[in-house]
mmCIF file of C-alpha atoms and ligand atoms in Angstrom:
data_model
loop_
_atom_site.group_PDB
_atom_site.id
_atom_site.type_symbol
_atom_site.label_atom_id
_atom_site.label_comp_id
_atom_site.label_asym_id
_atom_site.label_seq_id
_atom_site.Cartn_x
_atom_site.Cartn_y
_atom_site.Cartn_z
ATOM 1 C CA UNK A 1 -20.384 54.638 -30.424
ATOM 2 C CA UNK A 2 -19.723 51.214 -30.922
ATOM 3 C CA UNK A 3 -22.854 50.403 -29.234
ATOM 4 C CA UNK A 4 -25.140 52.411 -30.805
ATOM 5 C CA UNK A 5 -23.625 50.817 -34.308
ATOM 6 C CA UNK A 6 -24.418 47.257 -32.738
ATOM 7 C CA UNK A 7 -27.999 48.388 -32.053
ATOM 8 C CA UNK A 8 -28.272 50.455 -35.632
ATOM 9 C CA UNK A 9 -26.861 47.298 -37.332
ATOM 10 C CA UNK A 10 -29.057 45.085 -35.803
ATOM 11 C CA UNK A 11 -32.570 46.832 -35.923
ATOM 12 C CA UNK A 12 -31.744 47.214 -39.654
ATOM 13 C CA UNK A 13 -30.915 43.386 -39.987
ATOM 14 C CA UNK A 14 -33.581 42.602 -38.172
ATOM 15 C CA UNK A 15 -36.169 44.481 -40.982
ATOM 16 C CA UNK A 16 -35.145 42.054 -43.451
ATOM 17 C CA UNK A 17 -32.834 38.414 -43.198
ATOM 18 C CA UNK A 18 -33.449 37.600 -46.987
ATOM 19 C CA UNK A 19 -30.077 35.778 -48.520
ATOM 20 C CA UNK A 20 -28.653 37.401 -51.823
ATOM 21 C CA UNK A 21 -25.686 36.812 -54.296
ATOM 22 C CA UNK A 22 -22.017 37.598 -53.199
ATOM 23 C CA UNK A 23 -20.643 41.190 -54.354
ATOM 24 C CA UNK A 24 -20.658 41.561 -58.183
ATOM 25 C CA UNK A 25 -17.022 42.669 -57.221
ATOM 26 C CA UNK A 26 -16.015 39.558 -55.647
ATOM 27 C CA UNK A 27 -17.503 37.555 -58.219
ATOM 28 C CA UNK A 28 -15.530 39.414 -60.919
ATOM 29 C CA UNK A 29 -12.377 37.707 -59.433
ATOM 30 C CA UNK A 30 -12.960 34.948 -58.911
ATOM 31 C CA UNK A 31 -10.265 33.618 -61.067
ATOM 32 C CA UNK A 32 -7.766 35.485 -58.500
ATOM 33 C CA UNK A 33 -9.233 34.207 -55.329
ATOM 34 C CA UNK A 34 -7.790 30.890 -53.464
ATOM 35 C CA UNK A 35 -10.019 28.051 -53.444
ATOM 36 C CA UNK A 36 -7.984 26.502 -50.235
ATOM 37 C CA UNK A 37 -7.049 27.889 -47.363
ATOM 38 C CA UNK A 38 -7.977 30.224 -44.691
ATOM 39 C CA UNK A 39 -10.208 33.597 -45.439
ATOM 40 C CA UNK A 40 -11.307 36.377 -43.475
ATOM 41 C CA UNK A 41 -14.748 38.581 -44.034
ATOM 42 C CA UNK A 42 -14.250 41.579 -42.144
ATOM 43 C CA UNK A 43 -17.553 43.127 -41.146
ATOM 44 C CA UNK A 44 -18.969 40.397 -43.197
ATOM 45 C CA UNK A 45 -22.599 41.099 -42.452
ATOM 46 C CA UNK A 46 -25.374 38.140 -43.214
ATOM 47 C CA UNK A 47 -22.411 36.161 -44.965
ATOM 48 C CA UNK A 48 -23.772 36.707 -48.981
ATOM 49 C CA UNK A 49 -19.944 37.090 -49.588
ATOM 50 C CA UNK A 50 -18.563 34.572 -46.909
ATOM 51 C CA UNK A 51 -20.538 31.656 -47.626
ATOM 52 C CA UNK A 52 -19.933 32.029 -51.240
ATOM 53 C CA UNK A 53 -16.369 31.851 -50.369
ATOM 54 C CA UNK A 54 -16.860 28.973 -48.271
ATOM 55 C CA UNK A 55 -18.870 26.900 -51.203
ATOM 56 C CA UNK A 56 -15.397 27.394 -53.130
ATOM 57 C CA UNK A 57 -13.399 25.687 -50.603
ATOM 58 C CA UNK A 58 -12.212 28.169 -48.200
ATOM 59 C CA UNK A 59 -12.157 27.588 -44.311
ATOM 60 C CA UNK A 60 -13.756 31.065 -43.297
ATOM 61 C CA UNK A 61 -14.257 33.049 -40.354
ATOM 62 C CA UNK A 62 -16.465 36.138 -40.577
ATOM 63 C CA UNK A 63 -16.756 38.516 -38.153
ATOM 64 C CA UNK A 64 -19.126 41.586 -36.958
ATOM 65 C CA UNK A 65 -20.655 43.587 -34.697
ATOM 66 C CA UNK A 66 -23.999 42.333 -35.089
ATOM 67 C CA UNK A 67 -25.305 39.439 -33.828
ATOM 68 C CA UNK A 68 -28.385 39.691 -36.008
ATOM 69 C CA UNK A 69 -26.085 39.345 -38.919
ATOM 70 C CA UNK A 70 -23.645 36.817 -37.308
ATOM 71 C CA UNK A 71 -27.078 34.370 -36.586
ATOM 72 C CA UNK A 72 -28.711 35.324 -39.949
ATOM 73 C CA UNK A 73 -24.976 34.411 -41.362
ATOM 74 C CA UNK A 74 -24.924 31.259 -39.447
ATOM 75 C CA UNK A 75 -28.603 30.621 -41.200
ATOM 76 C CA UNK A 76 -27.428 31.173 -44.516
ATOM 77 C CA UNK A 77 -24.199 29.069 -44.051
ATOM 78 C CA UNK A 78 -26.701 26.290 -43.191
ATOM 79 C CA UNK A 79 -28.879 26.669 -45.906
ATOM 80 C CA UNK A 80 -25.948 26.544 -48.607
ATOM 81 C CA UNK A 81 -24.467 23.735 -46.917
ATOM 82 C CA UNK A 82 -21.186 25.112 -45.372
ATOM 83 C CA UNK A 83 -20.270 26.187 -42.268
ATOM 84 C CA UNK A 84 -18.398 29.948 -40.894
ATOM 85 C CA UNK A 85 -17.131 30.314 -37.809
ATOM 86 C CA UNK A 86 -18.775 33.573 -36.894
ATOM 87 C CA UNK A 87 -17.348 36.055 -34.195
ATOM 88 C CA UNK A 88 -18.888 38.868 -32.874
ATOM 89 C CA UNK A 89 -16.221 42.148 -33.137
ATOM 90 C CA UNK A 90 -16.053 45.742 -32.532
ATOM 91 C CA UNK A 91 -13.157 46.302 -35.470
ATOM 92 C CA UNK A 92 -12.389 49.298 -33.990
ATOM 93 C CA UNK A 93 -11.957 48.235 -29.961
ATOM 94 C CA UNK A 94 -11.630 44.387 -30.257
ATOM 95 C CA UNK A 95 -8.405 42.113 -31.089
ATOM 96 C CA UNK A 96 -8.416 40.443 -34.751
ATOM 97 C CA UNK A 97 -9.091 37.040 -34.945
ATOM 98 C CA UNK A 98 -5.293 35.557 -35.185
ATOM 99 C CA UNK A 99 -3.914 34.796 -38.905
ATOM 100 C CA UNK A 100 -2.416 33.827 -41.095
ATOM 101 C CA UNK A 101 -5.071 33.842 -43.993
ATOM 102 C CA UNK A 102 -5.035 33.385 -47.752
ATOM 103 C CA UNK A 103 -7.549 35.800 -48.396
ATOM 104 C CA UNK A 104 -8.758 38.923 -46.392
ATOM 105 C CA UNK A 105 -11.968 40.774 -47.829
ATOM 106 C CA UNK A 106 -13.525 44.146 -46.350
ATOM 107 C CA UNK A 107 -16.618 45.673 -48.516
ATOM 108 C CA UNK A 108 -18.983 48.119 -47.586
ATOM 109 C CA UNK A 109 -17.395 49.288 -44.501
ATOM 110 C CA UNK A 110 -14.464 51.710 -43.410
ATOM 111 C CA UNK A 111 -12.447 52.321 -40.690
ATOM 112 C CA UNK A 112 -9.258 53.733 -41.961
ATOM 113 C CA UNK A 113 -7.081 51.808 -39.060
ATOM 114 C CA UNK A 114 -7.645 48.551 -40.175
ATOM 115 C CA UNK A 115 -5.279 49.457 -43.245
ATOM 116 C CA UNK A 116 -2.347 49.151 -40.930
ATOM 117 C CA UNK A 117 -3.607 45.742 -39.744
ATOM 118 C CA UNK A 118 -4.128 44.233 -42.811
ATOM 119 C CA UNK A 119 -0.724 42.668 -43.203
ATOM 120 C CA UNK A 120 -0.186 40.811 -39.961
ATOM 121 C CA UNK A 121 -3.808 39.229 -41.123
ATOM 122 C CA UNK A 122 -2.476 37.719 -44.910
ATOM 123 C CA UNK A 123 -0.014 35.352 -44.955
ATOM 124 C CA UNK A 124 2.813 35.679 -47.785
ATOM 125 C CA UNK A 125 1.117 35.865 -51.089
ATOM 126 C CA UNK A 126 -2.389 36.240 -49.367
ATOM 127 C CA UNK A 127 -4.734 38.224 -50.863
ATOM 128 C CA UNK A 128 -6.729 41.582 -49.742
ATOM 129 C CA UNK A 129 -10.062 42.533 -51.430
ATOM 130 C CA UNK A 130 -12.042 45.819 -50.548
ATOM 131 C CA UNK A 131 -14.234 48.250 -51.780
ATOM 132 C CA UNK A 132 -16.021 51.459 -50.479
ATOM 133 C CA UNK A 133 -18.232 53.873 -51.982
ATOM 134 C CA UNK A 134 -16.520 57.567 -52.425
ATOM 135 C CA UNK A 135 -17.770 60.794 -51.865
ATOM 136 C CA UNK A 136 -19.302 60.982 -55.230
ATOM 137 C CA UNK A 137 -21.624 58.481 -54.740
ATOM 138 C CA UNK A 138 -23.279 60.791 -52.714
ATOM 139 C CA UNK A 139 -24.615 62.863 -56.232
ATOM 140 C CA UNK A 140 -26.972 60.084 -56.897
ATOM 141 C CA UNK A 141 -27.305 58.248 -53.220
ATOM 142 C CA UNK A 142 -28.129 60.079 -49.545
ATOM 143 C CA UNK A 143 -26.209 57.189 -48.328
ATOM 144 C CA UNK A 144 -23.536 55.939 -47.067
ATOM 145 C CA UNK A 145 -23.138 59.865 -45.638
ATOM 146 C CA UNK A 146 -20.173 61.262 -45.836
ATOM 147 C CA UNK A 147 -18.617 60.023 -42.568
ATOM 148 C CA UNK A 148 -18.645 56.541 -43.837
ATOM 149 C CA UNK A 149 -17.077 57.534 -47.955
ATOM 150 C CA UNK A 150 -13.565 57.490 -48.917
ATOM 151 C CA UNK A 151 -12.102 60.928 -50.781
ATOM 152 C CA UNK A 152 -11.276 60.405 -54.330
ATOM 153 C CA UNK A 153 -8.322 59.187 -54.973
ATOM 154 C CA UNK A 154 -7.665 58.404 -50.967
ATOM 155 C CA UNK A 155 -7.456 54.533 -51.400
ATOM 156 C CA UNK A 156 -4.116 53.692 -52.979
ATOM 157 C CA UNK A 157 -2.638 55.780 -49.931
ATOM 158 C CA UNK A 158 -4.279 53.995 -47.269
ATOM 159 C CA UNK A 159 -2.771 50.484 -48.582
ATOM 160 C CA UNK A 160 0.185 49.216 -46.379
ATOM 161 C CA UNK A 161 2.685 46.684 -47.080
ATOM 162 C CA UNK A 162 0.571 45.508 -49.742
ATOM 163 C CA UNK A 163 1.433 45.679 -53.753
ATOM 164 C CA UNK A 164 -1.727 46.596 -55.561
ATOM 165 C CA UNK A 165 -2.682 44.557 -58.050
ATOM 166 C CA UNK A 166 -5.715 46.120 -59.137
ATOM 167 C CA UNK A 167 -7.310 49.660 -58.882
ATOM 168 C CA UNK A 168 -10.303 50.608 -59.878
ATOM 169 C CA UNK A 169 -12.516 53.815 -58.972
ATOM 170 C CA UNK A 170 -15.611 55.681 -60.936
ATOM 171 C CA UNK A 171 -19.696 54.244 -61.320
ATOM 172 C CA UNK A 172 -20.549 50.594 -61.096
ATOM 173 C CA UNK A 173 -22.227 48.592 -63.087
ATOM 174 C CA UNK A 174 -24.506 48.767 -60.008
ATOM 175 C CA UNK A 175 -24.731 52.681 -60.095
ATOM 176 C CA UNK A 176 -22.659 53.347 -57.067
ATOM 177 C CA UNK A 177 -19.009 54.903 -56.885
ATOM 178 C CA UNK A 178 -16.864 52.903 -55.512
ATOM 179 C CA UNK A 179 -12.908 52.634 -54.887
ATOM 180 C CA UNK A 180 -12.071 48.723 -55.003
ATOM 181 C CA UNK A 181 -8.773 47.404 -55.032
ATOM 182 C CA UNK A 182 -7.213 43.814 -55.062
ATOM 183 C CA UNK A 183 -3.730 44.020 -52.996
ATOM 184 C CA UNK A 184 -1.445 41.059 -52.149
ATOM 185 C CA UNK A 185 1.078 40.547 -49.469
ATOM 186 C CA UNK A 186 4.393 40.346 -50.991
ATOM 187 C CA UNK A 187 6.325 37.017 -50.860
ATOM 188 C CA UNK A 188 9.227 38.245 -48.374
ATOM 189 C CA UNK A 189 7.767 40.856 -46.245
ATOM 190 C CA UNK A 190 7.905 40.258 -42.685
HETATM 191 C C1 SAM B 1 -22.698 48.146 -45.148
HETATM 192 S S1 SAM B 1 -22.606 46.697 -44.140
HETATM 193 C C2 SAM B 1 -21.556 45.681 -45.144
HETATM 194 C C3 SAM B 1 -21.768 44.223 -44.915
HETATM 195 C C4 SAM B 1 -21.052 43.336 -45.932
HETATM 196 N N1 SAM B 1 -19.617 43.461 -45.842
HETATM 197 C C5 SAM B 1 -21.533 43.663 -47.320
HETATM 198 O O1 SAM B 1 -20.742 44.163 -48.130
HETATM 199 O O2 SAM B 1 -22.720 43.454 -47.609
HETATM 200 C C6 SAM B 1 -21.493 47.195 -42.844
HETATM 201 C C7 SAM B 1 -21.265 46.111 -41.814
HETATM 202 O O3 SAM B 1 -20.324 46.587 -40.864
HETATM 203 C C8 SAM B 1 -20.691 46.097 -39.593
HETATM 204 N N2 SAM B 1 -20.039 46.969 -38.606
HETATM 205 C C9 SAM B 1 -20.297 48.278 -38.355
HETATM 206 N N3 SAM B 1 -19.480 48.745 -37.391
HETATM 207 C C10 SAM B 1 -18.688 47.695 -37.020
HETATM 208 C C11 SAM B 1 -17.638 47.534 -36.073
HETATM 209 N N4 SAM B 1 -17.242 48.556 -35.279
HETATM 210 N N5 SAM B 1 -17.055 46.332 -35.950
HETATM 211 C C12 SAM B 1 -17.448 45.282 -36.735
HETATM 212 N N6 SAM B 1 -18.417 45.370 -37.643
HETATM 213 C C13 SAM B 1 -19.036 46.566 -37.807
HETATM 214 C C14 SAM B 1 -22.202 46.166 -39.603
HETATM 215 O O4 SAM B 1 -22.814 45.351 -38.634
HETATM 216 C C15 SAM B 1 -22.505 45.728 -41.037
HETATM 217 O O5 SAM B 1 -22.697 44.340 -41.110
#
């Protein structure tokens, strides 16, 4: 399976390496986000969101299964003047890159098992960003399909040792309907 995502992800990279903005959801906290430290871009894709983290201080390491995305990353690192260190990953066979980091962000892509990970990735305090489309995005968009959409109200639930700081779910601005949440790693847990 695995596999066959590498090779889907990469032929549709390959149709298009253009550079575009971070997420409109990252960029709305930006006054919550670290400007030092370490960050992590799970499934981080071409980098939009990871080298606008970078270009606000933060040390970051993206990783992906794709190595069209991980060299088009590395491309648009260079052009903005920063650098990523970029690892190739199957997130649901492969080892996470060791933490502790400040700031972990996963947007646009699911795999519920990663929830349970999350915390040995954020150091105390650290910060975890994600967002996924839900199942009724599907009444205005054929995709994501449903394999890859959350259930309504599922988020919250899948959180682990984190405290949520922010919930949101329903249309964006962007017409999509997404669950996003900002979590945090609480100060004294292990
Ligand atoms: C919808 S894109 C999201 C990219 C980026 N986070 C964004 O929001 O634009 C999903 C990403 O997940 C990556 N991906 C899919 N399966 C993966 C896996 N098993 N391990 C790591 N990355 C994976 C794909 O290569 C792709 O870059």
């Amino acid at each position: 399976m695995s596999q066959e995502d590498r090779q889907r992800w990469n032929s549709k990279y390959q149709q298009s390496s253009a550079q575009r903005g971070p997420s409109g959801f990252l960029r709305s906290l930006e006054d919550r986000l670290p400007r030092t430290g370490r960050a992590l871009d799970l499934a981080g894709g071409p980098g939009h969101d990871a080298c606008w983290l970078a270009q606000r201080g933060l040390d970051v390491t993206l990783v992906d299964i794709s190595d069209v995305a991980l060299a088009q990353a590395e491309m648009h690192a260079r052009d903005a003047g920063v650098s990523l260190t970029c690892l190739r990953l199957d997130l649901e066979a492969d080892a996470l890159p060791p933490g502790p980091f400040d700031l972990v962000v996963c947007l646009n892509y699911l795999w519920r098992p990663l929830f349970a990970a999350v915390p040995r990735l954020l150091a105390p305090g650290g910060l975890f960003v994600f967002a996924q489309p839900t199942r009724s995005n599907l009444q205005r968009h054929p995709h994501p399909s449903a394999r890859f959409l959350l259930e309504e109200g599922e988020l919250p639930g899948l959180l682990q040792g984190l405290q949520s700081l922010s919930f949101t779910e329903g249309w964006t601005d962007a017409g999509r309907h997404e669950a996003r949440v900002l979590a945090q790693k609480l100060q004294q847990a292990p």
